Coordinates of C-alpha atoms in Angstrom, one line a residue:
M1 CA -3.9 17.6 -27.6
N2 CA -0.7 19.3 -26.6
T3 CA 0.4 18.1 -23.2
Q4 CA 1.3 21.6 -22.2
E5 CA -2.4 22.3 -22.2
T6 CA -3.3 19.3 -20.1
Y7 CA -0.4 19.0 -17.6
P8 CA 1.7 21.6 -15.9
I9 CA 5.0 19.7 -15.4
G10 CA 7.6 19.0 -18.1
T11 CA 8.4 20.3 -21.6
P12 CA 6.0 19.3 -24.4
G13 CA 7.5 16.6 -26.6
Q14 CA 10.3 15.7 -24.1
K15 CA 10.4 13.0 -21.6
W16 CA 10.6 14.1 -18.0
T17 CA 14.0 14.9 -16.5
E18 CA 14.8 13.9 -12.9
Q19 CA 14.0 17.5 -12.0
D20 CA 10.5 17.1 -13.5
R21 CA 10.0 13.9 -11.5
L22 CA 11.0 15.6 -8.3
A23 CA 8.6 18.5 -9.1
W24 CA 5.9 16.0 -9.7
R25 CA 6.6 14.3 -6.4
A26 CA 6.6 17.6 -4.6
S27 CA 3.1 18.3 -6.0
T28 CA 1.6 15.2 -4.4
Q29 CA -0.2 15.5 -1.1
V30 CA -1.2 13.0 1.6
K31 CA -5.0 12.8 1.4
R32 CA -5.7 9.8 3.6
L33 CA -3.7 7.5 5.9
Y34 CA -2.7 3.9 5.4
S35 CA -2.3 3.7 9.2
E36 CA -6.0 4.6 9.6
E37 CA -7.9 3.1 6.7
V38 CA -5.9 -0.1 6.0
L39 CA -3.6 -1.3 8.8
P40 CA -6.3 -1.5 11.5
R41 CA -8.4 -3.7 9.2
I42 CA -5.4 -6.0 8.6
E43 CA -4.7 -6.1 12.3
A44 CA -8.2 -7.1 13.1
L45 CA -7.8 -10.2 10.9
K46 CA -4.8 -11.5 12.8
A47 CA -6.9 -13.3 15.3
R48 CA -8.5 -15.4 12.5
F49 CA -5.9 -15.7 9.8
N50 CA -2.2 -15.9 9.2
V51 CA -1.1 -12.3 8.7
E52 CA 2.5 -11.9 7.6
Q53 CA 4.7 -8.9 6.7
Y54 CA 6.3 -9.6 3.3
G55 CA 8.2 -6.3 3.0
A56 CA 8.2 -2.5 3.6
L57 CA 8.7 0.5 1.3
S58 CA 12.0 2.2 1.7
Y59 CA 10.4 5.6 1.3
D60 CA 9.4 5.1 5.0
S61 CA 9.6 1.5 6.1
E62 CA 7.8 2.1 9.4
R63 CA 4.9 3.9 7.8
F64 CA 4.6 1.6 4.8
P65 CA 4.9 -2.1 5.9
L66 CA 3.5 -4.5 3.4
F67 CA 1.2 -7.3 4.6
S68 CA -0.3 -10.5 3.3
I69 CA -3.3 -12.4 4.7
K70 CA -3.1 -16.1 4.3
S71 CA -5.7 -18.7 4.9
N72 CA -5.2 -21.1 7.8
D73 CA -4.2 -24.8 7.4
W74 CA -2.1 -24.2 4.3
N75 CA -2.1 -27.5 2.4
N76 CA 0.1 -28.2 -0.6
G77 CA -2.6 -30.5 -1.8
K78 CA -5.0 -27.6 -2.4
P79 CA -4.8 -25.2 -5.3
T80 CA -3.6 -21.7 -4.5
V81 CA -5.4 -18.4 -5.1
L82 CA -3.8 -15.0 -5.1
I83 CA -5.8 -11.8 -4.5
S84 CA -4.0 -8.5 -5.0
G85 CA -5.4 -5.0 -4.4
G86 CA -4.0 -1.5 -4.5
V87 CA -1.3 -2.1 -7.1
H88 CA -2.5 1.3 -8.1
G89 CA -2.9 2.8 -4.7
Y90 CA -5.6 5.3 -5.7
E91 CA -8.1 2.5 -6.5
T92 CA -9.9 2.4 -3.2
S93 CA -12.3 -0.6 -3.7
G94 CA -9.4 -2.8 -4.8
V95 CA -7.9 -2.4 -1.3
Q96 CA -11.1 -2.3 0.6
G97 CA -12.8 -5.0 -1.5
A98 CA -9.8 -7.4 -0.8
L99 CA -10.1 -6.8 2.9
L100 CA -13.9 -7.2 2.8
F101 CA -13.5 -10.6 1.1
A102 CA -11.0 -11.6 3.7
D103 CA -13.3 -10.7 6.5
Q104 CA -16.5 -12.2 5.1
H105 CA -15.5 -15.1 2.8
L106 CA -11.8 -16.2 3.3
E107 CA -12.7 -18.8 5.9
A108 CA -15.3 -20.5 3.8
Y109 CA -13.3 -20.6 0.6
S110 CA -10.1 -21.7 2.4
K111 CA -11.8 -25.1 2.8
H112 CA -11.1 -25.6 -0.9
F113 CA -8.1 -23.3 -1.6
N114 CA -4.9 -22.0 -0.1
I115 CA -5.6 -18.2 -0.4
V116 CA -3.1 -15.4 0.0
I117 CA -4.3 -11.7 -0.1
A118 CA -2.0 -8.8 -0.6
P119 CA -4.6 -6.0 0.0
C120 CA -2.5 -2.9 -0.5
V121 CA 0.5 -3.3 -2.7
S122 CA 1.2 0.4 -3.0
P123 CA 0.4 2.2 0.3
W124 CA 2.2 5.4 -0.7
G125 CA -0.1 5.6 -3.7
Y126 CA -3.0 4.8 -1.4
E127 CA -2.2 7.8 0.8
T128 CA -1.6 10.3 -2.0
I129 CA -4.4 8.8 -4.2
N130 CA -2.0 8.1 -7.0
R131 CA -1.4 5.6 -9.7
W132 CA 2.5 5.9 -9.6
N133 CA 5.0 5.4 -6.8
P134 CA 7.1 8.4 -5.6
L135 CA 9.6 7.9 -8.5
A136 CA 6.8 8.4 -11.0
I137 CA 6.9 4.7 -11.9
D138 CA 3.7 2.7 -12.4
P139 CA 4.0 -0.5 -10.4
N140 CA 1.4 -2.1 -12.7
R141 CA 3.8 -1.8 -15.6
S142 CA 6.8 -3.1 -13.6
F143 CA 6.2 -6.8 -13.0
Y144 CA 9.4 -8.1 -14.7
A145 CA 12.9 -9.1 -13.6
D146 CA 14.9 -6.5 -11.8
S147 CA 11.7 -4.4 -11.4
P148 CA 12.4 -0.6 -10.8
A149 CA 9.3 -0.5 -8.6
E150 CA 9.9 -1.9 -5.1
E151 CA 6.1 -2.4 -4.7
S152 CA 6.2 -4.8 -7.7
A153 CA 9.4 -6.5 -6.6
A154 CA 8.0 -7.2 -3.1
L155 CA 4.9 -8.8 -4.5
Q156 CA 7.0 -10.8 -6.9
S157 CA 9.0 -12.2 -4.0
L158 CA 5.8 -13.0 -2.1
V159 CA 4.4 -14.9 -5.1
A160 CA 7.6 -16.8 -5.6
S161 CA 7.4 -17.9 -1.9
I162 CA 3.9 -19.5 -2.3
G163 CA 4.5 -21.9 -5.1
D164 CA 2.2 -22.5 -8.1
V165 CA -0.9 -20.2 -8.3
L166 CA -4.0 -21.5 -10.0
V167 CA -6.2 -18.4 -9.8
H168 CA -5.3 -14.7 -9.5
F169 CA -7.7 -11.8 -9.0
D170 CA -6.1 -8.3 -9.4
L171 CA -8.5 -5.7 -8.1
H172 CA -8.5 -2.3 -9.8
E173 CA -10.7 0.7 -10.6
T174 CA -11.1 3.0 -13.6
T175 CA -12.0 6.4 -12.3
D176 CA -12.7 9.9 -13.7
T177 CA -9.2 10.9 -12.5
D178 CA -7.7 8.5 -15.1
E179 CA -8.7 11.1 -17.7
T180 CA -8.3 14.3 -15.7
E181 CA -5.0 13.5 -14.0
F182 CA -3.3 10.2 -14.7
R183 CA -3.4 9.9 -18.5
P184 CA -2.3 13.5 -19.0
A185 CA 0.5 13.0 -16.5
L186 CA 1.6 9.8 -18.3
A187 CA 1.7 11.7 -21.7
A188 CA 3.7 14.5 -20.1
R189 CA 6.1 12.1 -18.4
D190 CA 6.8 10.2 -21.6
G191 CA 6.9 13.3 -23.9
I192 CA 4.0 12.2 -26.1
E193 CA 0.8 13.8 -27.2
Y194 CA -2.2 13.3 -24.9
E195 CA -5.2 11.8 -26.6
E196 CA -8.5 12.2 -24.9
D197 CA -10.6 9.1 -24.2
I198 CA -13.8 8.3 -22.3
I199 CA -14.2 6.5 -19.0
P200 CA -16.5 3.5 -19.3
D201 CA -19.5 3.7 -17.0
G202 CA -19.6 0.3 -15.3
F203 CA -17.6 -2.7 -14.3
Y204 CA -15.4 -4.7 -16.7
T205 CA -12.6 -7.1 -16.6
V206 CA -9.2 -7.4 -18.3
G207 CA -8.2 -10.9 -19.3
D208 CA -4.9 -12.2 -20.6
S209 CA -4.8 -12.2 -24.4
E210 CA -2.4 -15.2 -24.2
N211 CA -4.8 -17.1 -21.9
P212 CA -8.3 -15.5 -22.2
Q213 CA -10.3 -18.1 -20.2
A214 CA -13.6 -16.8 -21.7
D215 CA -15.9 -18.9 -19.5
F216 CA -14.1 -17.9 -16.4
Q217 CA -14.4 -14.2 -17.3
A218 CA -18.1 -14.7 -18.1
A219 CA -18.6 -16.2 -14.6
V220 CA -16.9 -13.2 -13.0
I221 CA -19.1 -10.8 -15.0
A222 CA -22.3 -12.7 -14.2
S223 CA -21.6 -12.6 -10.5
V224 CA -20.8 -8.8 -10.5
A225 CA -23.9 -8.1 -12.6
K226 CA -25.9 -9.0 -9.5
V227 CA -24.3 -6.1 -7.6
T228 CA -23.6 -3.4 -10.2
H229 CA -23.9 -2.6 -13.9
I230 CA -21.5 -3.9 -16.5
A231 CA -19.7 -1.4 -18.8
P232 CA -21.1 -1.3 -22.3
A233 CA -18.8 -1.1 -25.4
D234 CA -18.4 2.3 -27.0
N235 CA -19.5 3.0 -30.6
K236 CA -16.3 1.4 -31.8
G237 CA -17.0 -1.8 -29.9
Q238 CA -14.3 -1.0 -27.5
I239 CA -13.5 -0.2 -23.8
I240 CA -10.6 2.1 -23.2
G241 CA -9.3 1.5 -26.7
S242 CA -9.4 -2.3 -26.6
D243 CA -11.9 -4.5 -28.4
V244 CA -14.7 -6.0 -26.3
V245 CA -14.4 -9.7 -26.8
Q246 CA -17.5 -10.6 -24.8
Q247 CA -19.8 -8.6 -22.4
G248 CA -17.6 -6.5 -20.2
V249 CA -14.3 -8.2 -21.1
I250 CA -11.2 -6.9 -22.9
L251 CA -7.8 -8.5 -23.2
Y252 CA -4.2 -7.3 -22.6
P253 CA -0.9 -9.2 -23.0
M254 CA -0.2 -9.4 -19.3
I255 CA 3.4 -10.5 -19.3
K256 CA 4.5 -8.4 -22.3
L257 CA 3.2 -5.2 -20.6
G258 CA 4.6 -6.0 -17.2
L259 CA 1.2 -6.1 -15.6
C260 CA 0.4 -7.6 -12.2
G261 CA -1.8 -10.1 -13.9
G262 CA 1.4 -11.8 -15.3
V263 CA 3.1 -12.1 -11.9
S264 CA 2.3 -15.8 -11.7
N265 CA 1.8 -18.5 -14.3
C266 CA -1.8 -19.1 -13.2
Q267 CA -4.4 -20.8 -15.3
Y268 CA -7.2 -18.4 -14.3
H269 CA -6.6 -14.7 -14.1
T270 CA -8.8 -11.6 -14.2
T271 CA -8.1 -7.9 -13.6
T272 CA -11.2 -6.2 -12.3
E273 CA -12.1 -2.7 -13.1
V274 CA -14.8 -0.9 -11.0
Y275 CA -16.1 2.6 -11.9
P276 CA -16.6 4.3 -8.5
D277 CA -17.5 7.7 -10.0
S278 CA -20.7 6.5 -11.6
P279 CA -23.9 8.1 -10.1
K280 CA -25.4 4.6 -10.1
V281 CA -23.2 3.2 -7.4
T282 CA -22.0 3.7 -3.8
D283 CA -18.6 3.1 -2.4
E284 CA -19.9 0.0 -0.6
E285 CA -21.4 -1.3 -3.8
C286 CA -17.9 -0.9 -5.4
N287 CA -16.4 -2.9 -2.6
Q288 CA -19.1 -5.6 -3.0
A289 CA -18.5 -5.7 -6.7
Q290 CA -14.9 -6.7 -6.1
V291 CA -16.0 -9.4 -3.7
A292 CA -18.6 -10.6 -6.2
A293 CA -15.9 -10.9 -8.8
I294 CA -13.8 -13.1 -6.6
I295 CA -16.8 -15.3 -5.6
G296 CA -17.9 -15.7 -9.2
G297 CA -14.5 -16.7 -10.3
L298 CA -13.8 -19.1 -7.4
D299 CA -17.2 -20.8 -7.8
Y300 CA -16.4 -21.3 -11.5
V301 CA -13.0 -22.8 -10.7
L302 CA -14.6 -25.1 -8.1
S303 CA -16.9 -26.5 -10.7
K304 CA -13.9 -27.4 -12.8
I305 CA -11.6 -29.1 -10.3

């Protein structure tokens, strides 16, 4: 499908110019506030956990400080767990699910693990309900040396400061707007033809093709299945164009694609994908699905160490 039919910015067949990127940024609107929906929940955790600022976005450093929540009694003898949310700021349950886990379960699991949570990696994206940052760069394709996305670079610095990571949960969503807005915008930005796809109805995970950890992924899926439904494969045996290797699981090369899942050399990693637009779920169930994914994965790891 011609991108001119699906996205109003840019010239079909040509990559965006700087003027196109500025036009795109001008088209974005603030739709919710980080200062109202996220920062107060982080602030409320300060009395119980070690909340630290690990950076701030230069677009507005006072408006967009970046915080991590760390478990108390950090002990180098315990394995370390990383939980990231809001790498794509529009994915609400990634942010709110990370904060919900911190509130309800961080204390219990910190008996066994050092845990660090970066609940909202891309607060500008959270406010504008967007996948990209203001430069039309996708932070979740920017986890590599000299990253062009300051959101990614800040998280990379945080991860480098905590030492070896054993387990990483990166909390995402796949929404209807992936197909109506973000994929058409991506095709327009890159000057390529937009190809329609379908949004899977249900939860799934993305593992690392270089380190699949099938049993770990299965434990995550089994835990989430108690909360919400798991996405079925399409008639090609795929989810979003990738082969389903087991129920609700596809694989990507995390490091090669610059994905957040490759930010550490962890043994166990999963990228969660919740579908909040399904008529079968509520917002709270989406948040709980993210929590269930973390719990399922951590319980599995505990059984192995």
